[in-house]
Coordinates of C-alpha atoms in Angstrom, one line a residue:
M1 CA 105.6 18.9 -101.1
D2 CA 105.3 16.1 -99.7
S3 CA 104.4 15.9 -95.6
S4 CA 104.6 12.7 -95.2
S5 CA 108.8 13.0 -94.9
W6 CA 109.0 15.7 -92.6
H7 CA 107.9 15.6 -88.9
W8 CA 108.1 17.6 -85.7
R9 CA 110.7 16.8 -82.5
D10 CA 110.8 19.6 -79.6
G11 CA 109.4 22.5 -82.3
I12 CA 112.2 21.3 -84.4
L13 CA 111.0 20.5 -87.8
T14 CA 113.5 17.3 -89.4
C15 CA 113.0 15.6 -92.1
D16 CA 113.8 12.2 -92.4
L17 CA 115.0 12.5 -95.8
L18 CA 118.4 13.3 -93.6
S19 CA 117.5 11.5 -90.9
Q20 CA 121.2 9.6 -90.7
W21 CA 122.2 12.8 -89.1
Q22 CA 120.8 15.2 -85.9
H23 CA 119.9 19.0 -87.9
G24 CA 116.4 20.5 -87.8
F25 CA 114.9 23.3 -89.0
F26 CA 113.9 25.7 -86.0
T27 CA 110.9 27.7 -85.2
R28 CA 111.0 31.6 -83.4
S29 CA 110.4 29.7 -80.2
H30 CA 113.7 29.1 -80.0
N31 CA 114.7 33.1 -80.8
P32 CA 116.8 34.7 -78.8
Q33 CA 119.1 31.3 -79.2
M34 CA 121.8 30.9 -81.2
P35 CA 124.3 28.1 -83.3
Q36 CA 125.6 27.7 -80.4
D37 CA 122.5 27.5 -78.5
L38 CA 121.0 25.2 -80.9
H39 CA 123.5 22.8 -81.3
R40 CA 123.0 21.9 -77.6
S41 CA 119.4 20.3 -79.1
F42 CA 121.9 17.4 -81.3
Y43 CA 124.8 17.5 -78.7
S44 CA 125.7 18.3 -75.6
E45 CA 129.2 18.7 -76.8
G46 CA 131.0 20.6 -79.9
V47 CA 131.4 23.0 -82.2
A48 CA 128.8 25.2 -83.8
Y49 CA 130.0 27.5 -87.2
R50 CA 128.2 29.9 -89.4
A51 CA 129.5 32.7 -91.6
K52 CA 127.8 36.3 -92.2
Q53 CA 125.9 35.5 -94.3
V54 CA 125.7 38.2 -98.2
H55 CA 123.3 36.7 -100.8
G56 CA 126.4 35.7 -102.6
D57 CA 127.2 31.5 -104.3
R58 CA 130.5 31.7 -101.5
L59 CA 130.7 27.9 -99.7
I60 CA 133.2 27.8 -96.9
H61 CA 134.7 25.2 -94.8
A62 CA 133.8 25.5 -91.3
Q63 CA 138.1 25.1 -91.2
D64 CA 138.4 28.4 -92.3
I65 CA 135.7 29.8 -89.6
S66 CA 137.0 31.4 -86.5
T67 CA 134.0 30.7 -83.2
E68 CA 135.1 34.5 -82.7
P69 CA 134.2 37.5 -84.7
P70 CA 134.9 39.0 -87.8
L71 CA 132.6 35.6 -89.4
P72 CA 134.5 35.8 -92.9
E73 CA 131.6 36.3 -95.7
A74 CA 129.7 33.2 -97.3
D75 CA 126.3 31.4 -97.6
G76 CA 127.1 27.7 -97.9
V77 CA 129.2 26.4 -94.7
W78 CA 130.2 23.1 -94.9
V79 CA 132.5 20.4 -92.9
S80 CA 133.6 16.5 -93.4
P81 CA 134.1 14.2 -90.9
E82 CA 137.7 14.5 -90.7
F83 CA 138.0 17.5 -89.8
A84 CA 136.0 17.0 -86.9
N85 CA 137.2 15.7 -84.2
A86 CA 133.7 16.4 -81.4
P87 CA 130.1 16.7 -82.8
T88 CA 130.3 19.6 -85.4
S89 CA 127.7 22.1 -87.2
V90 CA 126.6 24.1 -90.1
W91 CA 124.1 26.9 -89.1
V92 CA 122.5 29.3 -91.8
C93 CA 119.5 31.4 -90.4
T94 CA 116.4 32.8 -93.0
A95 CA 113.4 34.5 -93.0
D96 CA 111.9 33.9 -96.3
C97 CA 114.9 32.8 -97.6
V98 CA 115.3 28.9 -98.6
P99 CA 117.6 27.2 -95.3
I100 CA 119.0 24.0 -97.2
L101 CA 120.8 20.8 -95.3
I102 CA 123.0 18.7 -97.2
G103 CA 124.1 15.7 -96.4
D104 CA 126.1 13.6 -98.3
R105 CA 125.5 9.4 -97.4
R106 CA 128.3 7.5 -98.5
L107 CA 131.0 10.1 -97.0
G108 CA 128.7 12.1 -93.9
A109 CA 129.5 15.5 -95.6
V110 CA 127.1 18.3 -94.6
A111 CA 126.2 21.8 -95.2
A112 CA 123.8 24.7 -94.6
V113 CA 122.8 26.4 -97.4
H114 CA 121.7 30.4 -97.3
A115 CA 119.6 31.0 -101.6
G116 CA 117.0 33.8 -101.0
W117 CA 116.3 35.2 -104.8
R118 CA 120.1 36.7 -105.6
G119 CA 121.8 33.1 -103.9
T120 CA 118.8 30.9 -106.1
A121 CA 120.1 33.6 -109.5
A122 CA 123.7 33.0 -108.1
K123 CA 123.6 29.5 -108.5
I124 CA 124.5 28.8 -105.1
V125 CA 123.1 25.2 -104.7
K126 CA 124.0 24.2 -107.7
E127 CA 127.6 25.6 -107.0
T128 CA 127.6 23.7 -103.4
V129 CA 126.3 20.2 -105.0
I130 CA 130.1 20.7 -107.7
Q131 CA 132.1 21.7 -104.9
L132 CA 130.8 18.3 -102.9
C133 CA 131.2 16.8 -105.6
Q134 CA 135.3 18.0 -106.4
R135 CA 135.6 17.0 -102.9
G136 CA 134.7 14.0 -103.2
S137 CA 131.0 13.3 -103.2
E138 CA 128.8 11.5 -106.0
L139 CA 125.8 13.4 -106.7
K140 CA 123.6 10.0 -106.3
D141 CA 124.8 10.6 -102.2
L142 CA 123.8 13.9 -101.9
L143 CA 120.6 14.4 -99.7
V144 CA 118.6 17.8 -100.2
A145 CA 116.7 18.5 -98.1
L146 CA 114.6 22.3 -98.7
G147 CA 113.3 24.4 -95.7
P148 CA 111.2 26.7 -94.7
A149 CA 110.2 30.0 -97.2
I150 CA 108.2 32.0 -98.2
T151 CA 106.0 30.1 -100.9
G152 CA 105.3 30.5 -104.7
E153 CA 102.0 31.9 -104.3
A154 CA 102.6 34.7 -101.5
Y155 CA 106.3 35.6 -102.5
Q156 CA 105.3 38.7 -105.9
V157 CA 108.6 39.8 -107.9
S158 CA 109.3 42.0 -110.3
Q159 CA 109.4 40.4 -113.9
S160 CA 113.4 41.5 -113.4
V161 CA 114.2 39.2 -110.6
A162 CA 111.5 36.5 -111.7
E163 CA 113.7 36.0 -115.1
Q164 CA 117.3 36.4 -113.2
V165 CA 116.0 33.6 -111.8
V166 CA 115.1 31.4 -114.3
A167 CA 117.1 32.1 -116.9
T168 CA 119.8 29.8 -114.3
I169 CA 118.4 26.5 -115.3
Q170 CA 116.9 24.7 -119.4
T171 CA 112.8 23.8 -118.1
P172 CA 111.0 27.1 -116.8
V173 CA 109.1 26.7 -113.5
G174 CA 108.4 28.0 -110.6
V175 CA 106.9 31.4 -112.0
T176 CA 103.2 32.0 -112.2
P177 CA 101.4 34.9 -113.6
D178 CA 100.1 38.2 -111.3
R179 CA 97.7 40.0 -111.3
E180 CA 100.0 43.2 -110.9
P181 CA 101.4 44.5 -114.1
D182 CA 105.4 43.7 -114.7
R183 CA 104.6 40.8 -111.8
C184 CA 104.9 37.9 -111.4
R185 CA 104.9 34.6 -108.1
L186 CA 108.1 33.3 -107.7
D187 CA 108.5 30.0 -106.1
L188 CA 112.4 29.3 -105.5
R189 CA 112.5 25.9 -104.0
L190 CA 111.1 24.9 -107.2
V191 CA 113.6 26.9 -109.3
Q192 CA 116.7 25.5 -107.1
Q193 CA 114.6 21.3 -107.1
Q194 CA 115.2 22.1 -110.9
Q195 CA 119.1 22.8 -110.8
L196 CA 119.8 20.3 -108.5
K197 CA 116.9 17.7 -111.7
E198 CA 119.6 19.4 -113.7
L199 CA 123.1 18.8 -112.2
G200 CA 122.4 14.8 -112.3
I201 CA 120.4 14.9 -108.6
A202 CA 117.1 12.5 -108.4
P203 CA 113.9 14.0 -107.2
E204 CA 113.7 11.1 -104.3
Q205 CA 117.0 13.0 -102.4
V206 CA 115.3 16.0 -102.2
A207 CA 112.7 16.7 -99.7
I208 CA 110.3 20.6 -100.0
A209 CA 108.8 22.0 -96.6
P210 CA 104.9 22.0 -97.0
Y211 CA 105.3 25.2 -94.8
C212 CA 105.6 28.5 -96.5
T213 CA 107.3 31.6 -93.4
L214 CA 104.6 34.3 -94.1
Q215 CA 102.2 31.9 -93.9
T216 CA 102.3 30.2 -91.0
P217 CA 103.5 33.7 -88.7
E218 CA 102.5 30.5 -85.4
H219 CA 106.3 28.4 -86.6
F220 CA 107.9 31.5 -88.1
F221 CA 109.1 35.0 -88.9
S222 CA 109.0 36.2 -92.4
Y223 CA 111.0 39.5 -93.7
R224 CA 107.9 40.2 -95.9
R225 CA 105.5 40.1 -93.0
Y226 CA 107.7 42.0 -90.5
C227 CA 107.7 44.3 -93.7
L228 CA 103.7 44.7 -93.9
E229 CA 103.4 45.3 -90.2
H230 CA 106.2 48.1 -89.6
G231 CA 105.2 50.0 -92.7
V232 CA 109.0 49.7 -93.7
E233 CA 110.9 48.6 -95.9
A234 CA 113.8 47.0 -93.5
K235 CA 117.6 45.5 -95.1
R236 CA 117.1 42.6 -93.5
S237 CA 114.9 40.9 -91.3
P238 CA 115.4 41.4 -87.5
Q239 CA 113.6 38.8 -86.9
V240 CA 115.7 35.1 -88.4
Q241 CA 115.4 31.4 -87.2
W242 CA 118.1 29.4 -87.4
S243 CA 118.3 25.7 -89.5
G244 CA 121.1 23.3 -89.0
I245 CA 123.0 19.8 -89.9
A246 CA 125.5 17.6 -87.7
I247 CA 128.6 14.9 -87.7
R248 CA 130.3 13.7 -84.4

């Protein structure tokens, strides 16, 4: 992880790779603000779009989302400049899973993707890139920022989970042994980076945030930390942070 390309701006984490766009990986300090509120950190007008996240592989365009409930189910939202007649942003929420922001430096299209182990095993990152390319993007123009998430040293999973995730790549990366039997440590962002590499996206087009959500409680909510502190196995984290990227 190269920390030199990541910067804090008014409590919002940004990535040099995406400097062409207003964007940010927001923190727990912005809770309980929602995307439409956070959008104002980018622009004073416009619309924010998000979906109901279900740990799947579906990517949808902002034009297919109503700003009023019920929200469609998807784990990736994208928008293209021709759709945006006002500043438009797309968002995902996370609490250990990986928030991924993608920008096309030629066409200007952007996407926000949520990928935990299920989404990574379902190849949502690869599917997003493939769908963007089907709509005119070229691999050489896509820039990808993998935001704050639980790191490999902190993320203990079953051997079965690790096998499902690593089965998506030709060269195994991101898995290290654990002291407990039938357990290992899994680095989702290294797997996602490898997925992108095998698609043809160069390493310099990808940046990984140097932060672990579990180990940085002063900045980030963490699903695993919540479960440990409360002694429960919640279905989902009651506390999340948002990540978004905008076009105008």
